[in-house]
Amino acid sequence: MSAPLPDHPLARMIADEIRLHDGWIPFDRYMELALYTPGLGYYSGGKRVLGRTPQDGSDFITAPELTPLFGETLAKQVSQALDATGTDEIWEFGAGSGALAEQLISVLGDRIKRYTIVDLSGALRDRQHQRIVKQQPELAHKVVWADSLPDQFDGVVVGNEVLDAMPVKLLTWTGHVWQERGVSLNPSSTEEHPVFMWADRPTSASGVRPPCDTPDHHYAPGTVVETHDPAHAFVTTLAQRMGKGAAFFMDYGFPESEFYLPQRRGGTLMCHQGHQSDPDPLSDVGEKDITAHVNFTGVALAGQEAGWEVLGYTSQGRFLTNCGLLESLSRPVDKPTAADFKTRAAVQMLITEHEMGELFKVIGFVKGEWFDAMGFSDGDRTHTL
Ligand SMILES: C[S@@+](CC[C@H](N)C(=O)[O-])C[C@H]1O[C@@H](n2cnc3c(N)ncnc32)[C@H](O)[C@@H]1O
């Protein structure tokens, strides 16, 4: 059961929807409303969301926020992909504060005709726009925002931590059957102060279970797993509509065999608020991020079945190192400044195994002729998908 919520219009709106649907909504719908309800959701309500510390009002930090070297290094891979696919546009999905866009444009400005950002959050779009106009005034005319994907497009797609922000379904194992976990109202709820609670129901479709080979009896009763239909549908749509080009997604997650390990009894759902994580998405709705790890096997299959070919899959540490991240650090510096030490610490965080280097992965796709993408030149793990 969640703690009583502060008076929040989003909580009352979700409670109304639960009442309208006989007292229960599936978790993916709850997550969609919590994150993306226009003007009220966590991402669309104007909260600062991304930043460096709790003091700046943000909740979490991402790789492009950590150091511009992330985008400047990714730019080398994007540049190679633009050349290999004969395209001149970049499409970024879920651009957050606009940091990655700023970094890619600063390196690739003359190489690209247009940089299109697609983001579900109107509030973040405003922030992206202000940042690009301020930081890259000469190149700002190349950046455009699209509400949705056109029926056909060419270019190189990038998405950093966008797949993990897409709604997931939750399944629970009773010991006999898989049920769908959703959200109901606790009997102590009032109209003014809704209190949410978990509620499991038999799944509406028959045969619903985790998309893996693990036999059901290997799971302990009470196990919770996520499934990722919206993220996979998103990849399918991109792959179908791309005429020629490539795509690179960076995110935390695992191949299917690791994702659905019976030992992972609580699933991977996580919330972030004030640079702290917690496992309860039912409290403080609209005030914290809700996220789940990515099933990269599912992403690879969705892309492949819709016409993309996998270019490679590896850890973020390997990918960035393959793209030359460390070379930019090895230039001799006579007297390192505080800024130099800060950059070194940020790079360590991006690539070391116990920080973001191993948990975060990169998957690349191509539509058109396959090429040897530099980011996967050493340590490609496509065979593990
Ligand atoms: C965790 S933030 C990552 C932001 C940024 N890429 C970064 O690395 O700092 C997730 C972003 O994805 C956006 N988003 C989620 N689902 C999306 C979708 N289907 N299409 C486009 N943007 C989406 C959110 O609005 C938000 O900007």
mmCIF file of C-alpha atoms and ligand atoms in Angstrom:
data_model
loop_
_atom_site.group_PDB
_atom_site.id
_atom_site.type_symbol
_atom_site.label_atom_id
_atom_site.label_comp_id
_atom_site.label_asym_id
_atom_site.label_seq_id
_atom_site.Cartn_x
_atom_site.Cartn_y
_atom_site.Cartn_z
ATOM 1 C CA MET A 1 0.000 0.000 0.000
ATOM 2 C CA SER A 2 1.274 3.501 -0.756
ATOM 3 C CA ALA A 3 1.511 6.341 1.760
ATOM 4 C CA PRO A 4 -1.326 8.917 1.570
ATOM 5 C CA LEU A 5 -0.571 11.263 -1.287
ATOM 6 C CA PRO A 6 -0.260 15.003 -0.946
ATOM 7 C CA ASP A 7 -3.104 16.841 -2.614
ATOM 8 C CA HIS A 8 -2.069 16.265 -6.202
ATOM 9 C CA PRO A 9 -4.392 16.655 -9.198
ATOM 10 C CA LEU A 10 -2.556 13.858 -11.039
ATOM 11 C CA ALA A 11 -3.335 11.387 -8.233
ATOM 12 C CA ARG A 12 -7.005 12.398 -8.322
ATOM 13 C CA MET A 13 -7.064 12.011 -12.104
ATOM 14 C CA ILE A 14 -5.575 8.509 -11.924
ATOM 15 C CA ALA A 15 -8.016 7.614 -9.140
ATOM 16 C CA ASP A 16 -10.926 8.736 -11.382
ATOM 17 C CA GLU A 17 -9.654 6.510 -14.165
ATOM 18 C CA ILE A 18 -9.385 3.557 -11.766
ATOM 19 C CA ARG A 19 -12.995 4.084 -10.637
ATOM 20 C CA LEU A 20 -14.115 4.300 -14.270
ATOM 21 C CA HIS A 21 -12.495 0.911 -14.969
ATOM 22 C CA ASP A 22 -14.182 -1.115 -12.229
ATOM 23 C CA GLY A 23 -11.517 -0.315 -9.661
ATOM 24 C CA TRP A 24 -8.384 -1.521 -11.499
ATOM 25 C CA ILE A 25 -5.982 -0.373 -14.211
ATOM 26 C CA PRO A 26 -2.977 -2.303 -15.550
ATOM 27 C CA PHE A 27 0.419 -1.039 -14.377
ATOM 28 C CA ASP A 28 1.520 0.085 -17.868
ATOM 29 C CA ARG A 29 -1.436 2.484 -17.977
ATOM 30 C CA TYR A 30 -0.611 3.761 -14.475
ATOM 31 C CA MET A 31 3.011 4.348 -15.511
ATOM 32 C CA GLU A 32 1.960 6.168 -18.695
ATOM 33 C CA LEU A 33 -0.339 8.483 -16.718
ATOM 34 C CA ALA A 34 2.234 9.030 -13.953
ATOM 35 C CA LEU A 35 4.987 10.020 -16.385
ATOM 36 C CA TYR A 36 3.282 11.583 -19.391
ATOM 37 C CA THR A 37 -0.122 13.098 -18.515
ATOM 38 C CA PRO A 38 0.150 16.489 -20.256
ATOM 39 C CA GLY A 39 0.969 19.257 -17.771
ATOM 40 C CA LEU A 40 0.879 16.934 -14.744
ATOM 41 C CA GLY A 41 3.012 13.840 -15.375
ATOM 42 C CA TYR A 42 6.540 13.481 -14.048
ATOM 43 C CA TYR A 43 8.125 14.221 -17.443
ATOM 44 C CA SER A 44 5.443 16.559 -18.774
ATOM 45 C CA GLY A 45 4.751 18.626 -15.661
ATOM 46 C CA GLY A 46 7.748 20.970 -15.881
ATOM 47 C CA LYS A 47 9.812 19.400 -13.073
ATOM 48 C CA ARG A 48 13.563 19.808 -13.532
ATOM 49 C CA VAL A 49 14.080 16.013 -13.657
ATOM 50 C CA LEU A 50 17.646 15.895 -15.077
ATOM 51 C CA GLY A 51 20.637 17.504 -13.435
ATOM 52 C CA ARG A 52 23.716 16.941 -11.350
ATOM 53 C CA THR A 53 22.692 17.135 -7.693
ATOM 54 C CA PRO A 54 19.587 17.218 -5.475
ATOM 55 C CA GLN A 55 20.448 20.871 -4.770
ATOM 56 C CA ASP A 56 19.645 21.866 -8.366
ATOM 57 C CA GLY A 57 16.177 20.338 -7.920
ATOM 58 C CA SER A 58 16.878 17.350 -10.178
ATOM 59 C CA ASP A 59 16.240 13.664 -9.562
ATOM 60 C CA PHE A 60 18.897 11.828 -11.575
ATOM 61 C CA ILE A 61 21.896 12.280 -13.828
ATOM 62 C CA THR A 62 22.464 10.732 -17.249
ATOM 63 C CA ALA A 63 25.602 10.237 -19.336
ATOM 64 C CA PRO A 64 25.271 13.413 -21.464
ATOM 65 C CA GLU A 65 24.681 15.450 -18.289
ATOM 66 C CA LEU A 66 27.826 14.010 -16.756
ATOM 67 C CA THR A 67 30.291 15.191 -19.390
ATOM 68 C CA PRO A 68 30.127 16.531 -22.974
ATOM 69 C CA LEU A 69 32.699 13.862 -23.861
ATOM 70 C CA PHE A 70 29.831 11.345 -23.956
ATOM 71 C CA GLY A 71 28.155 13.051 -26.936
ATOM 72 C CA GLU A 72 31.430 14.060 -28.528
ATOM 73 C CA THR A 73 32.530 10.403 -28.494
ATOM 74 C CA LEU A 74 29.168 9.110 -29.732
ATOM 75 C CA ALA A 75 29.481 11.679 -32.543
ATOM 76 C CA LYS A 76 32.338 9.625 -34.015
ATOM 77 C CA GLN A 77 30.066 6.595 -34.318
ATOM 78 C CA VAL A 78 27.204 8.701 -35.670
ATOM 79 C CA SER A 79 29.528 10.295 -38.219
ATOM 80 C CA GLN A 80 30.678 6.880 -39.438
ATOM 81 C CA ALA A 81 27.050 5.727 -39.660
ATOM 82 C CA LEU A 82 26.015 8.827 -41.638
ATOM 83 C CA ASP A 83 28.816 8.133 -44.137
ATOM 84 C CA ALA A 84 28.139 4.390 -44.340
ATOM 85 C CA THR A 85 24.391 4.841 -44.936
ATOM 86 C CA GLY A 86 24.693 7.917 -47.177
ATOM 87 C CA THR A 87 22.400 10.007 -44.952
ATOM 88 C CA ASP A 88 22.610 13.514 -43.491
ATOM 89 C CA GLU A 89 20.024 13.698 -40.717
ATOM 90 C CA ILE A 90 19.955 12.799 -37.031
ATOM 91 C CA TRP A 91 16.786 11.821 -35.180
ATOM 92 C CA GLU A 92 16.978 11.920 -31.395
ATOM 93 C CA PHE A 93 14.227 10.360 -29.286
ATOM 94 C CA GLY A 94 13.714 11.463 -25.671
ATOM 95 C CA ALA A 95 16.237 14.310 -25.662
ATOM 96 C CA GLY A 96 15.838 15.278 -21.981
ATOM 97 C CA SER A 97 17.543 18.605 -21.286
ATOM 98 C CA GLY A 98 18.981 18.791 -24.834
ATOM 99 C CA ALA A 99 22.522 18.032 -23.619
ATOM 100 C CA LEU A 100 23.191 15.224 -26.111
ATOM 101 C CA ALA A 101 21.752 17.264 -28.995
ATOM 102 C CA GLU A 102 24.052 20.137 -28.091
ATOM 103 C CA GLN A 103 27.066 17.812 -27.960
ATOM 104 C CA LEU A 104 26.319 16.039 -31.248
ATOM 105 C CA ILE A 105 25.604 19.271 -33.111
ATOM 106 C CA SER A 106 28.772 20.899 -31.825
ATOM 107 C CA VAL A 107 30.805 18.126 -33.496
ATOM 108 C CA LEU A 108 28.639 17.274 -36.512
ATOM 109 C CA GLY A 109 27.090 20.664 -37.299
ATOM 110 C CA ASP A 110 28.357 20.986 -40.892
ATOM 111 C CA ARG A 111 27.923 17.304 -41.597
ATOM 112 C CA ILE A 112 24.163 17.262 -41.014
ATOM 113 C CA LYS A 113 21.271 18.884 -42.800
ATOM 114 C CA ARG A 114 18.798 18.541 -39.947
ATOM 115 C CA TYR A 115 18.579 17.357 -36.323
ATOM 116 C CA THR A 116 15.063 16.306 -35.360
ATOM 117 C CA ILE A 117 14.043 15.815 -31.735
ATOM 118 C CA VAL A 118 10.991 13.755 -30.798
ATOM 119 C CA ASP A 119 10.021 13.961 -27.120
ATOM 120 C CA LEU A 120 6.737 13.159 -25.402
ATOM 121 C CA SER A 121 7.251 15.944 -22.870
ATOM 122 C CA GLY A 122 6.269 19.470 -23.911
ATOM 123 C CA ALA A 123 8.043 20.888 -20.842
ATOM 124 C CA LEU A 124 11.317 19.201 -21.805
ATOM 125 C CA ARG A 125 10.973 20.382 -25.396
ATOM 126 C CA ASP A 126 10.940 23.980 -24.131
ATOM 127 C CA ARG A 127 14.054 23.295 -22.087
ATOM 128 C CA GLN A 128 15.771 21.689 -25.104
ATOM 129 C CA HIS A 129 14.858 24.634 -27.307
ATOM 130 C CA GLN A 130 16.232 27.210 -24.859
ATOM 131 C CA ARG A 131 19.449 25.269 -24.409
ATOM 132 C CA ILE A 132 20.164 24.814 -28.124
ATOM 133 C CA VAL A 133 19.410 28.449 -28.980
ATOM 134 C CA LYS A 134 21.682 29.620 -26.158
ATOM 135 C CA GLN A 135 24.563 27.173 -26.621
ATOM 136 C CA GLN A 136 24.590 26.681 -30.395
ATOM 137 C CA PRO A 137 23.060 29.880 -31.865
ATOM 138 C CA GLU A 138 24.692 29.417 -35.302
ATOM 139 C CA LEU A 139 23.446 25.854 -35.646
ATOM 140 C CA ALA A 140 20.083 26.207 -33.920
ATOM 141 C CA HIS A 141 18.292 26.565 -37.277
ATOM 142 C CA LYS A 142 19.149 22.922 -38.039
ATOM 143 C CA VAL A 143 17.218 21.652 -35.005
ATOM 144 C CA VAL A 144 13.511 20.937 -35.381
ATOM 145 C CA TRP A 145 10.955 19.231 -33.141
ATOM 146 C CA ALA A 146 8.442 16.656 -34.395
ATOM 147 C CA ASP A 147 5.309 15.452 -32.597
ATOM 148 C CA SER A 148 5.501 12.064 -34.214
ATOM 149 C CA LEU A 149 7.516 10.070 -36.679
ATOM 150 C CA PRO A 150 6.797 10.622 -40.389
ATOM 151 C CA ASP A 151 5.680 7.615 -42.453
ATOM 152 C CA GLN A 152 9.114 7.446 -44.022
ATOM 153 C CA PHE A 153 12.456 8.890 -42.926
ATOM 154 C CA ASP A 154 16.199 8.467 -43.489
ATOM 155 C CA GLY A 155 19.051 9.164 -41.091
ATOM 156 C CA VAL A 156 20.755 8.085 -37.901
ATOM 157 C CA VAL A 157 18.589 7.573 -34.810
ATOM 158 C CA VAL A 158 19.940 8.052 -31.292
ATOM 159 C CA GLY A 159 18.190 7.438 -27.981
ATOM 160 C CA ASN A 160 19.891 7.620 -24.605
ATOM 161 C CA GLU A 161 17.824 6.252 -21.704
ATOM 162 C CA VAL A 162 14.599 6.513 -23.658
ATOM 163 C CA LEU A 163 13.629 2.820 -23.792
ATOM 164 C CA ASP A 164 13.747 2.502 -19.978
ATOM 165 C CA ALA A 165 11.231 5.353 -19.667
ATOM 166 C CA MET A 166 8.542 3.517 -21.643
ATOM 167 C CA PRO A 167 5.665 1.867 -19.750
ATOM 168 C CA VAL A 168 5.986 -1.797 -18.774
ATOM 169 C CA LYS A 169 3.442 -4.449 -17.862
ATOM 170 C CA LEU A 170 3.929 -6.390 -14.633
ATOM 171 C CA LEU A 171 3.305 -10.131 -14.308
ATOM 172 C CA THR A 172 3.306 -12.016 -11.011
ATOM 173 C CA TRP A 173 3.683 -15.757 -10.492
ATOM 174 C CA THR A 174 1.282 -17.231 -7.935
ATOM 175 C CA GLY A 175 2.970 -20.626 -7.931
ATOM 176 C CA HIS A 176 0.266 -21.894 -10.334
ATOM 177 C CA VAL A 177 -0.468 -19.140 -12.886
ATOM 178 C CA TRP A 178 0.859 -15.798 -14.121
ATOM 179 C CA GLN A 179 -1.364 -12.869 -13.174
ATOM 180 C CA GLU A 180 -1.247 -9.264 -14.303
ATOM 181 C CA ARG A 181 -0.316 -6.761 -11.614
ATOM 182 C CA GLY A 182 -2.198 -3.487 -11.704
ATOM 183 C CA VAL A 183 -3.255 -0.627 -9.468
ATOM 184 C CA SER A 184 -6.414 -0.211 -7.355
ATOM 185 C CA LEU A 185 -7.599 2.203 -4.714
ATOM 186 C CA ASN A 186 -7.033 1.335 -1.097
ATOM 187 C CA PRO A 187 -10.322 1.276 0.877
ATOM 188 C CA SER A 188 -8.948 4.159 3.018
ATOM 189 C CA SER A 189 -8.900 6.413 -0.088
ATOM 190 C CA THR A 190 -11.010 9.522 -0.243
ATOM 191 C CA GLU A 191 -11.762 11.598 -3.333
ATOM 192 C CA GLU A 192 -9.385 14.289 -2.115
ATOM 193 C CA HIS A 193 -6.653 11.907 -0.978
ATOM 194 C CA PRO A 194 -6.398 8.793 -3.120
ATOM 195 C CA VAL A 195 -4.223 5.963 -1.794
ATOM 196 C CA PHE A 196 -3.067 3.440 -4.385
ATOM 197 C CA MET A 197 -2.371 -0.230 -3.843
ATOM 198 C CA TRP A 198 -1.225 -3.191 -5.919
ATOM 199 C CA ALA A 199 -3.877 -5.595 -7.163
ATOM 200 C CA ASP A 200 -3.312 -8.755 -9.223
ATOM 201 C CA ARG A 201 -5.809 -10.132 -11.716
ATOM 202 C CA PRO A 202 -5.951 -13.132 -14.025
ATOM 203 C CA THR A 203 -4.485 -12.026 -17.354
ATOM 204 C CA SER A 204 -7.053 -11.174 -19.994
ATOM 205 C CA ALA A 205 -5.197 -12.984 -22.779
ATOM 206 C CA SER A 206 -4.458 -16.681 -22.495
ATOM 207 C CA GLY A 207 -0.872 -17.918 -22.408
ATOM 208 C CA VAL A 208 0.572 -14.642 -21.075
ATOM 209 C CA ARG A 209 3.953 -15.313 -19.427
ATOM 210 C CA PRO A 210 7.482 -13.874 -19.500
ATOM 211 C CA PRO A 211 9.015 -14.006 -23.006
ATOM 212 C CA CYS A 212 11.742 -16.540 -22.166
ATOM 213 C CA ASP A 213 12.447 -20.267 -22.105
ATOM 214 C CA THR A 214 12.650 -20.569 -18.310
ATOM 215 C CA PRO A 215 10.034 -23.122 -17.129
ATOM 216 C CA ASP A 216 7.380 -21.581 -14.867
ATOM 217 C CA HIS A 217 8.158 -23.894 -11.961
ATOM 218 C CA HIS A 218 11.640 -22.354 -11.655
ATOM 219 C CA TYR A 219 10.054 -19.127 -10.399
ATOM 220 C CA ALA A 220 9.227 -18.716 -6.705
ATOM 221 C CA PRO A 221 5.650 -17.712 -5.835
ATOM 222 C CA GLY A 222 5.432 -13.927 -5.599
ATOM 223 C CA THR A 223 8.013 -13.289 -8.349
ATOM 224 C CA VAL A 224 7.339 -10.112 -10.364
ATOM 225 C CA VAL A 225 8.639 -9.561 -13.916
ATOM 226 C CA GLU A 226 8.171 -6.815 -16.481
ATOM 227 C CA THR A 227 7.288 -7.104 -20.166
ATOM 228 C CA HIS A 228 8.061 -4.288 -22.583
ATOM 229 C CA ASP A 229 5.486 -4.150 -25.378
ATOM 230 C CA PRO A 230 5.560 -0.317 -25.856
ATOM 231 C CA ALA A 231 9.380 -0.219 -26.155
ATOM 232 C CA HIS A 232 9.341 -3.082 -28.650
ATOM 233 C CA ALA A 233 6.492 -1.495 -30.636
ATOM 234 C CA PHE A 234 8.488 1.752 -30.705
ATOM 235 C CA VAL A 235 11.529 -0.057 -32.168
ATOM 236 C CA THR A 236 9.300 -1.877 -34.679
ATOM 237 C CA THR A 237 7.800 1.405 -35.909
ATOM 238 C CA LEU A 238 11.220 3.030 -36.284
ATOM 239 C CA ALA A 239 12.600 0.048 -38.190
ATOM 240 C CA GLN A 240 9.579 -0.127 -40.493
ATOM 241 C CA ARG A 241 9.582 3.570 -41.327
ATOM 242 C CA MET A 242 13.308 4.037 -41.828
ATOM 243 C CA GLY A 243 14.213 3.997 -45.541
ATOM 244 C CA LYS A 244 17.956 3.902 -44.964
ATOM 245 C CA GLY A 245 20.054 4.702 -41.932
ATOM 246 C CA ALA A 246 21.222 3.383 -38.592
ATOM 247 C CA ALA A 247 20.137 3.513 -34.948
ATOM 248 C CA PHE A 248 21.952 3.470 -31.598
ATOM 249 C CA PHE A 249 20.230 3.018 -28.228
ATOM 250 C CA MET A 250 22.089 3.389 -24.946
ATOM 251 C CA ASP A 251 20.398 2.152 -21.762
ATOM 252 C CA TYR A 252 20.617 -0.066 -18.705
ATOM 253 C CA GLY A 253 19.494 -3.626 -19.161
ATOM 254 C CA PHE A 254 20.379 -7.183 -20.075
ATOM 255 C CA PRO A 255 19.774 -9.905 -22.659
ATOM 256 C CA GLU A 256 16.608 -11.956 -22.077
ATOM 257 C CA SER A 257 18.443 -14.857 -20.410
ATOM 258 C CA GLU A 258 19.662 -12.525 -17.652
ATOM 259 C CA PHE A 259 16.549 -10.399 -17.531
ATOM 260 C CA TYR A 260 14.211 -13.258 -16.649
ATOM 261 C CA LEU A 261 16.509 -15.059 -14.228
ATOM 262 C CA PRO A 262 14.330 -16.671 -11.510
ATOM 263 C CA GLN A 263 16.695 -15.181 -8.893
ATOM 264 C CA ARG A 264 15.546 -11.681 -9.896
ATOM 265 C CA ARG A 265 12.347 -12.137 -7.889
ATOM 266 C CA GLY A 266 11.392 -8.483 -7.536
ATOM 267 C CA GLY A 267 11.858 -7.465 -11.189
ATOM 268 C CA THR A 268 13.734 -4.285 -12.136
ATOM 269 C CA LEU A 269 11.141 -1.557 -11.607
ATOM 270 C CA MET A 270 12.740 1.444 -9.873
ATOM 271 C CA CYS A 271 11.918 5.049 -8.987
ATOM 272 C CA HIS A 272 14.248 8.046 -8.774
ATOM 273 C CA GLN A 273 13.726 11.184 -6.747
ATOM 274 C CA GLY A 274 16.308 13.641 -5.436
ATOM 275 C CA HIS A 275 19.146 11.339 -6.629
ATOM 276 C CA GLN A 276 17.841 8.515 -4.407
ATOM 277 C CA SER A 277 16.191 5.360 -5.700
ATOM 278 C CA ASP A 278 13.216 3.530 -4.207
ATOM 279 C CA PRO A 279 11.013 0.631 -5.321
ATOM 280 C CA ASP A 280 7.549 2.185 -4.733
ATOM 281 C CA PRO A 281 5.924 3.765 -7.817
ATOM 282 C CA LEU A 282 2.580 4.093 -6.022
ATOM 283 C CA SER A 283 3.664 6.907 -3.704
ATOM 284 C CA ASP A 284 4.406 10.528 -4.688
ATOM 285 C CA VAL A 285 2.922 10.002 -8.127
ATOM 286 C CA GLY A 286 4.130 12.638 -10.599
ATOM 287 C CA GLU A 287 7.017 13.598 -8.314
ATOM 288 C CA LYS A 288 9.402 10.773 -9.185
ATOM 289 C CA ASP A 289 10.701 8.902 -12.181
ATOM 290 C CA ILE A 290 9.520 5.331 -12.784
ATOM 291 C CA THR A 291 11.766 3.124 -14.882
ATOM 292 C CA ALA A 292 12.530 -0.501 -15.753
ATOM 293 C CA HIS A 293 15.614 -2.135 -17.226
ATOM 294 C CA VAL A 294 15.599 -2.900 -20.948
ATOM 295 C CA ASN A 295 15.307 -6.414 -22.381
ATOM 296 C CA PHE A 296 17.873 -6.060 -25.182
ATOM 297 C CA THR A 297 16.973 -9.412 -26.741
ATOM 298 C CA GLY A 298 13.412 -8.163 -27.180
ATOM 299 C CA VAL A 299 14.707 -4.904 -28.663
ATOM 300 C CA ALA A 300 16.989 -6.774 -31.086
ATOM 301 C CA LEU A 301 14.190 -9.113 -32.196
ATOM 302 C CA ALA A 302 11.715 -6.262 -32.652
ATOM 303 C CA GLY A 303 14.204 -4.355 -34.806
ATOM 304 C CA GLN A 304 15.242 -7.393 -36.802
ATOM 305 C CA GLU A 305 11.712 -8.572 -37.525
ATOM 306 C CA ALA A 306 10.847 -5.094 -38.829
ATOM 307 C CA GLY A 307 13.755 -4.822 -41.261
ATOM 308 C CA TRP A 308 16.803 -3.705 -39.270
ATOM 309 C CA GLU A 309 20.008 -5.696 -38.990
ATOM 310 C CA VAL A 310 21.936 -5.676 -35.704
ATOM 311 C CA LEU A 311 25.272 -3.865 -36.078
ATOM 312 C CA GLY A 312 26.420 -4.863 -32.630
ATOM 313 C CA TYR A 313 25.652 -5.005 -28.926
ATOM 314 C CA THR A 314 28.100 -4.315 -26.148
ATOM 315 C CA SER A 315 28.610 -2.578 -22.822
ATOM 316 C CA GLN A 316 28.707 1.225 -22.744
ATOM 317 C CA GLY A 317 32.273 1.039 -21.405
ATOM 318 C CA ARG A 318 33.451 -0.988 -24.429
ATOM 319 C CA PHE A 319 31.454 1.080 -26.893
ATOM 320 C CA LEU A 320 32.849 4.422 -25.730
ATOM 321 C CA THR A 321 36.374 3.051 -25.492
ATOM 322 C CA ASN A 322 36.074 1.627 -29.028
ATOM 323 C CA CYS A 323 34.960 5.074 -30.204
ATOM 324 C CA GLY A 324 38.082 6.664 -28.713
ATOM 325 C CA LEU A 325 36.857 8.142 -25.428
ATOM 326 C CA LEU A 326 40.159 7.516 -23.678
ATOM 327 C CA GLU A 327 42.187 9.106 -26.479
ATOM 328 C CA SER A 328 40.567 12.442 -25.741
ATOM 329 C CA LEU A 329 41.878 12.119 -22.175
ATOM 330 C CA SER A 330 45.409 11.055 -22.978
ATOM 331 C CA ARG A 331 46.486 14.453 -24.328
ATOM 332 C CA PRO A 332 49.257 15.653 -22.007
ATOM 333 C CA VAL A 333 48.248 18.396 -19.591
ATOM 334 C CA ASP A 334 51.049 20.318 -17.831
ATOM 335 C CA LYS A 335 49.120 21.377 -14.789
ATOM 336 C CA PRO A 336 45.768 19.605 -14.507
ATOM 337 C CA THR A 337 43.036 21.961 -13.307
ATOM 338 C CA ALA A 338 40.047 21.127 -11.126
ATOM 339 C CA ALA A 339 38.034 20.879 -14.348
ATOM 340 C CA ASP A 340 40.460 18.269 -15.727
ATOM 341 C CA PHE A 341 40.050 16.150 -12.598
ATOM 342 C CA LYS A 342 36.269 16.501 -12.817
ATOM 343 C CA THR A 343 36.316 15.328 -16.441
ATOM 344 C CA ARG A 344 38.470 12.343 -15.540
ATOM 345 C CA ALA A 345 36.063 11.376 -12.760
ATOM 346 C CA ALA A 346 33.122 11.659 -15.156
ATOM 347 C CA VAL A 347 34.858 9.462 -17.743
ATOM 348 C CA GLN A 348 35.604 6.878 -15.046
ATOM 349 C CA MET A 349 31.925 6.836 -14.191
ATOM 350 C CA LEU A 350 30.949 6.295 -17.834
ATOM 351 C CA ILE A 351 33.246 3.352 -18.415
ATOM 352 C CA THR A 352 34.119 1.549 -15.182
ATOM 353 C CA GLU A 353 32.297 -1.712 -14.586
ATOM 354 C CA HIS A 354 30.890 -0.904 -11.166
ATOM 355 C CA GLU A 355 29.487 2.452 -12.362
ATOM 356 C CA MET A 356 27.768 2.883 -15.741
ATOM 357 C CA GLY A 357 30.271 0.979 -17.867
ATOM 358 C CA GLU A 358 28.782 -2.501 -17.529
ATOM 359 C CA LEU A 359 25.124 -2.083 -16.529
ATOM 360 C CA PHE A 360 24.583 0.269 -19.461
ATOM 361 C CA LYS A 361 24.613 -1.297 -22.919
ATOM 362 C CA VAL A 362 24.585 -0.024 -26.476
ATOM 363 C CA ILE A 363 22.764 -1.707 -29.343
ATOM 364 C CA GLY A 364 23.203 -0.607 -32.950
ATOM 365 C CA PHE A 365 21.089 -1.330 -36.029
ATOM 366 C CA VAL A 366 21.347 -0.618 -39.749
ATOM 367 C CA LYS A 367 18.838 -0.431 -42.596
ATOM 368 C CA GLY A 368 20.763 -0.872 -45.820
ATOM 369 C CA GLU A 369 24.210 -2.281 -46.271
ATOM 370 C CA TRP A 370 25.820 -3.664 -43.087
ATOM 371 C CA PHE A 371 29.069 -1.974 -42.012
ATOM 372 C CA ASP A 372 31.680 -2.579 -39.366
ATOM 373 C CA ALA A 373 30.547 -0.080 -36.752
ATOM 374 C CA MET A 374 33.514 1.261 -34.742
ATOM 375 C CA GLY A 375 31.663 1.097 -31.412
ATOM 376 C CA PHE A 376 31.430 -2.704 -31.599
ATOM 377 C CA SER A 377 34.910 -3.356 -33.052
ATOM 378 C CA ASP A 378 36.109 -4.975 -29.828
ATOM 379 C CA GLY A 379 33.962 -6.925 -27.342
ATOM 380 C CA ASP A 380 30.808 -7.298 -29.422
ATOM 381 C CA ARG A 381 28.270 -9.421 -27.495
ATOM 382 C CA THR A 382 25.575 -9.834 -30.119
ATOM 383 C CA HIS A 383 25.857 -13.626 -29.649
ATOM 384 C CA THR A 384 24.526 -13.246 -26.076
ATOM 385 C CA LEU A 385 21.220 -11.737 -27.189
HETATM 386 C C1 LIG B 1 15.346 9.282 -18.742
HETATM 387 S S1 LIG B 1 14.988 10.621 -19.798
HETATM 388 C C2 LIG B 1 16.466 10.645 -20.789
HETATM 389 C C3 LIG B 1 16.785 12.002 -21.344
HETATM 390 C C4 LIG B 1 18.059 12.147 -22.189
HETATM 391 N N1 LIG B 1 18.066 11.257 -23.320
HETATM 392 C C5 LIG B 1 19.313 11.970 -21.372
HETATM 393 O O1 LIG B 1 19.990 10.977 -21.560
HETATM 394 O O2 LIG B 1 19.611 12.835 -20.550
HETATM 395 C C6 LIG B 1 13.746 9.931 -20.876
HETATM 396 C C7 LIG B 1 13.275 10.848 -21.979
HETATM 397 O O3 LIG B 1 12.508 10.069 -22.907
HETATM 398 C C8 LIG B 1 11.323 10.787 -23.280
HETATM 399 N N2 LIG B 1 10.401 9.781 -23.853
HETATM 400 C C9 LIG B 1 9.822 8.727 -23.242
HETATM 401 N N3 LIG B 1 9.093 7.996 -24.114
HETATM 402 C C10 LIG B 1 9.262 8.580 -25.333
HETATM 403 C C11 LIG B 1 8.784 8.291 -26.647
HETATM 404 N N4 LIG B 1 7.986 7.247 -26.890
HETATM 405 N N5 LIG B 1 9.151 9.091 -27.659
HETATM 406 C C12 LIG B 1 9.971 10.148 -27.436
HETATM 407 N N6 LIG B 1 10.437 10.488 -26.207
HETATM 408 C C13 LIG B 1 10.091 9.712 -25.166
HETATM 409 C C14 LIG B 1 10.979 11.514 -21.992
HETATM 410 O O4 LIG B 1 10.082 12.580 -22.191
HETATM 411 C C15 LIG B 1 12.377 11.986 -21.550
HETATM 412 O O5 LIG B 1 12.784 13.147 -22.225
#
